[in-house]
Coordinates of C-alpha atoms in Angstrom, one line a residue:
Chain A
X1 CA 125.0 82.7 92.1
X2 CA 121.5 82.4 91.0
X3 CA 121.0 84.3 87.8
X4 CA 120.0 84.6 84.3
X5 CA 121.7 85.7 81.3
X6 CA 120.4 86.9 78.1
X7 CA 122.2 87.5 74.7
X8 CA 121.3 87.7 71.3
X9 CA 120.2 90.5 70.5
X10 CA 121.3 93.5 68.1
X11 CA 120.8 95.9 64.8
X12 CA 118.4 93.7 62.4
X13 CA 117.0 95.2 59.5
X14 CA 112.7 95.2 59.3
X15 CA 111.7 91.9 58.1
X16 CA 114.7 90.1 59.6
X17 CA 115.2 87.6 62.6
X18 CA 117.1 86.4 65.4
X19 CA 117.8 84.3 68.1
X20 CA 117.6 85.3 71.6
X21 CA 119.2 83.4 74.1
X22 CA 118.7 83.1 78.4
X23 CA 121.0 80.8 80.2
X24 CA 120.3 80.1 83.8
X25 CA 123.0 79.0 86.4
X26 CA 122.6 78.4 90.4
X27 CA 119.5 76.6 90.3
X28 CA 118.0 73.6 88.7
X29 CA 116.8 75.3 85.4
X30 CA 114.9 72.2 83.9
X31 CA 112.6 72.1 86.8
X32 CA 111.4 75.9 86.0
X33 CA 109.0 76.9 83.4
X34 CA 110.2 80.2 81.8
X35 CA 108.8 83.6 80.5
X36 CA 110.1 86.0 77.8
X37 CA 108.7 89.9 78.5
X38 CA 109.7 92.9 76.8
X39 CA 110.0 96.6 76.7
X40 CA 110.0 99.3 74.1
X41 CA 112.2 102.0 74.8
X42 CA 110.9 104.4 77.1
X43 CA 107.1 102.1 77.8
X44 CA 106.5 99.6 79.9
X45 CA 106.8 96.3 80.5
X46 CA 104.6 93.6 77.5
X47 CA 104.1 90.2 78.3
X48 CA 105.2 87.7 75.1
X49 CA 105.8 84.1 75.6
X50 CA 106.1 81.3 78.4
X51 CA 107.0 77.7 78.2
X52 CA 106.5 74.5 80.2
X53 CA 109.7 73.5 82.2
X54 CA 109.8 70.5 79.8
X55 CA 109.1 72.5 77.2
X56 CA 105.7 70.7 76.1
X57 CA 103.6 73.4 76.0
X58 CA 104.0 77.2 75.1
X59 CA 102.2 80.5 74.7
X60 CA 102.3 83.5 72.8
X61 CA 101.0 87.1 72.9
X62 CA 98.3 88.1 70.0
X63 CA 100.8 90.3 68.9
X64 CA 103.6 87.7 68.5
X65 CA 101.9 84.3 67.1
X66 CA 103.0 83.0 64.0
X67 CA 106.6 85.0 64.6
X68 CA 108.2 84.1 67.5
X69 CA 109.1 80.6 68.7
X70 CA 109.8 79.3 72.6
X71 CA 112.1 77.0 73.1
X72 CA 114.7 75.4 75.6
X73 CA 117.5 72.8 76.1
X74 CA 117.3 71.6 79.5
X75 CA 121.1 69.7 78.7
X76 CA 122.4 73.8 78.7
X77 CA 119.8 75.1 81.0
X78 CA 119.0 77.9 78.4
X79 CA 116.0 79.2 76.9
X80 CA 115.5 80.7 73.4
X81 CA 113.4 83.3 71.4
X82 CA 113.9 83.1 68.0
X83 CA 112.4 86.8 66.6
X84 CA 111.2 87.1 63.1
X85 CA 109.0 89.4 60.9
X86 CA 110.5 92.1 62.8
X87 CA 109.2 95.4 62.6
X88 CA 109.7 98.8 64.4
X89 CA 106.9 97.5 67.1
X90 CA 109.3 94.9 68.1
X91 CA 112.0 96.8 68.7
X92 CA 112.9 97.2 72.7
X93 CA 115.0 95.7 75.8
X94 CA 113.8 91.1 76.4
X95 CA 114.1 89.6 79.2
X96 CA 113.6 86.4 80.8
X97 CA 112.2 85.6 83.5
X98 CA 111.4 82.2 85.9
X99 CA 108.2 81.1 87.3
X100 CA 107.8 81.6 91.0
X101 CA 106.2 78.5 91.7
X102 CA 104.9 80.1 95.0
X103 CA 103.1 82.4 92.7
X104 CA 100.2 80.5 90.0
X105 CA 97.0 80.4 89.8
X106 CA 95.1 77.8 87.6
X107 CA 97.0 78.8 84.4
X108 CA 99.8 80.9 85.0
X109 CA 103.1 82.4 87.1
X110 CA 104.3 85.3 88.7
X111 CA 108.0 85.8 88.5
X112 CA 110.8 85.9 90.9
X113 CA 113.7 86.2 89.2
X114 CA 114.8 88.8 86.1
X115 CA 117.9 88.6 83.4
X116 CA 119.8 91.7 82.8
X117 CA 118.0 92.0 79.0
X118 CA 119.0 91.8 75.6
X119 CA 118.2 94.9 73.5
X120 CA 116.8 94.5 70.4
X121 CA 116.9 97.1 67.5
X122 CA 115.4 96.8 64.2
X123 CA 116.3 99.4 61.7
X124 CA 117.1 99.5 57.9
Chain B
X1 CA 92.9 90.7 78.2
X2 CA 92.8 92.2 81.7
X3 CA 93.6 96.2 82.3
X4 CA 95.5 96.7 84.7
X5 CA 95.8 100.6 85.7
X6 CA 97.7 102.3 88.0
X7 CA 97.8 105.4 89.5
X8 CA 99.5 108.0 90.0
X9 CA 101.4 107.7 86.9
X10 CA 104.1 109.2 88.4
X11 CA 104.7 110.8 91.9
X12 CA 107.3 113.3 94.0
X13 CA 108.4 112.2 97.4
X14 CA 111.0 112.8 100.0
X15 CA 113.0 110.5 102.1
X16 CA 110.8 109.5 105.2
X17 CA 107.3 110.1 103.8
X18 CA 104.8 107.2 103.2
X19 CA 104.1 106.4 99.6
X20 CA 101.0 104.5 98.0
X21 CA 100.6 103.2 94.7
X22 CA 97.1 101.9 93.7
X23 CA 96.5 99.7 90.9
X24 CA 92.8 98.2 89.3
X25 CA 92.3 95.5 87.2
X26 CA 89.0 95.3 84.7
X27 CA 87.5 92.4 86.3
X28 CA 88.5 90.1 89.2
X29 CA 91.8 88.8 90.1
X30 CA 91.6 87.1 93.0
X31 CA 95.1 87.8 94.7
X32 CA 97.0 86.7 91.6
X33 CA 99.2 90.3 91.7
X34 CA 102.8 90.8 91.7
X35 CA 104.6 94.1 91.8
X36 CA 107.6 94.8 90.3
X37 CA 110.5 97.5 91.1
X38 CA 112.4 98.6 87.8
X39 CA 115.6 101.4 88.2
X40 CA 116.7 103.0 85.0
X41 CA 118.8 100.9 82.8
X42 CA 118.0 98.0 85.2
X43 CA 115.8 94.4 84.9
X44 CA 112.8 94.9 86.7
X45 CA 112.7 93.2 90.4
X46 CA 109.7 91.4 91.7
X47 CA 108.9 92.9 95.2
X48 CA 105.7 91.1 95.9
X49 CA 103.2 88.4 94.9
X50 CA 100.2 86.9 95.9
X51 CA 99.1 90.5 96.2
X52 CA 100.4 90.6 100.3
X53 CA 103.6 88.4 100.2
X54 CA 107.1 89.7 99.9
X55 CA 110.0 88.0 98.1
X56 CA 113.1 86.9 99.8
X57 CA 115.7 90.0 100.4
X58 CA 112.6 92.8 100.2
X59 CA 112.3 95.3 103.2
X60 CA 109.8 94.9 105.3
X61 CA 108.7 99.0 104.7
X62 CA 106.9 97.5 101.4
X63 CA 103.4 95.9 102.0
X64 CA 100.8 95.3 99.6
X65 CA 97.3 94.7 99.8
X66 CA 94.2 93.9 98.1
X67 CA 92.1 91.2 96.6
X68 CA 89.7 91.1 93.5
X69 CA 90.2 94.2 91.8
X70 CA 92.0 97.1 93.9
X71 CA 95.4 96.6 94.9
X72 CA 97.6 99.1 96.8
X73 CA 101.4 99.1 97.1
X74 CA 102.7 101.3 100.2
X75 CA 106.3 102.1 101.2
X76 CA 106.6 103.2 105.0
X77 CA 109.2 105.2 104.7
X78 CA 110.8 106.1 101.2
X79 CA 114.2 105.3 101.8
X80 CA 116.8 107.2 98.3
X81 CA 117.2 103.2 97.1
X82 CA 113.4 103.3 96.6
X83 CA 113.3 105.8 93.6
X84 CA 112.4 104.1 90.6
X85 CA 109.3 102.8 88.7
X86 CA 106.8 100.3 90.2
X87 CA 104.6 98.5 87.9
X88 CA 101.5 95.7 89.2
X89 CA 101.3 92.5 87.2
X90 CA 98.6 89.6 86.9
X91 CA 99.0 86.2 86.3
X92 CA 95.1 84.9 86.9
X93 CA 95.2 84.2 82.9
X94 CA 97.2 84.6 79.8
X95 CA 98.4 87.2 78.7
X96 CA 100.0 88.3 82.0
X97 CA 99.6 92.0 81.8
X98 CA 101.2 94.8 83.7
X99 CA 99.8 98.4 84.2
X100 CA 101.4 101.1 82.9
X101 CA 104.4 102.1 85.7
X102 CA 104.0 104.1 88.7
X103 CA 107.3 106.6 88.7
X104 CA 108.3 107.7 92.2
X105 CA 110.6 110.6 92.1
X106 CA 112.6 112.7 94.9
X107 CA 111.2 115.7 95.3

């Protein structure tokens, strides 16, 4: 089955940090380049990081450069977020998601296919 | 950034009736639009891209249309599997941004 898999995420206090993971299975996950979205509970959906399907080249939202980090291991066909600085603006369901190659302009991706989340909640 | 905004914000409709969803972006897009099905609790679902084109497994009573800066979404015939929020996407440049959800609810 073609899916994606997040985990990772919990209860970390403000200031804190952690490591989100997305493994992919059913497809051949180093020839995808990947996103990370999110969503605060109860708001929709915020765009956050992509990265290169070799993992060369990455972007991140205004509101997450300097904190987060995008990174993959092709060898596990799984994608990371590591999450730090965290604050109560962070706090919210992540996803990944996989480039619909179909779908780019110049510069970027539509998606075609979602993981479940990992829910993030930062609280003292 | 682009704006992308939606409207209705949120909308009641039965079974059978036809449903449109518009969506705007602050400048020109091109056809680089997705749209995106989410259920509560669930990952959202892409429906659509390239503004017109449906993904693999999507009924054929969802269409899209639009180019530039107006984009519509339209179910032919709300089916009780189609209640849930629907939120437009563009990926012309980075950030990808999303409008703010279209909720369709049984009236």
């Amino acid at each position: 089955e073609v899916q994606l898999v997040e985990s990772g995420g919990g209860l970390v206090q403000p200031g804190g940090s952690l490591r989100l993971s997305c493994a992919g299975s059913g497809f051949t996950f180093g020839l995808y380049a990947m996103h990370w979205v999110r969503q605060a509970p109860g708001k929709g959906l915020e765009y956050v990081s992509a990265i290169s399907s070799n993992g060369d080249n990455t972007y991140y939202a205004n509101s997450v450069k300097g904190r987060f980090t995008v990174s993959r291991d092709n060898s596990k066909d799984t994608l990371y977020l590591q999450i730090g600085s965290l604050s109560a603006d962070d706090m919210g369901v992540y996803y990944c998601a996989r480039v619909d190659w179909r779908a780019c302009s110049t510069t970027s991706c539509s998606s075609d296919l979602w993981g479940q989340g990992t829910l993030v909640t930062v609280s003292s | 950034d682009i704006q992308m905004t939606q409207s209705p914000s949120s909308l009641s409709a039965s079974v059978g009736d036809r449903v449109t969803i518009t969506c705007r972006a602050s400048q020109g897009i091109s056809n680089y639009l997705a749209w995106l099905q989410q259920k509560p609790g669930k990952a959202p679902q892409s429906l659509i891209y390239a503004a017109s084109s449906l993904h693999s497994g999507v009924p054929s009573r969802f269409s899209g249309s639009g180019s530039g800066t107006d984009f519509t979404l339209t179910i032919s015939s709300l089916q009780p599997e189609d209640f849930a929020t629907y939120y437009c996407q563009q990926y012309l440049s980075y950030p990808q941004t999303f409008g703010q959800g279209t909720k369709v609810e049984i009236k």
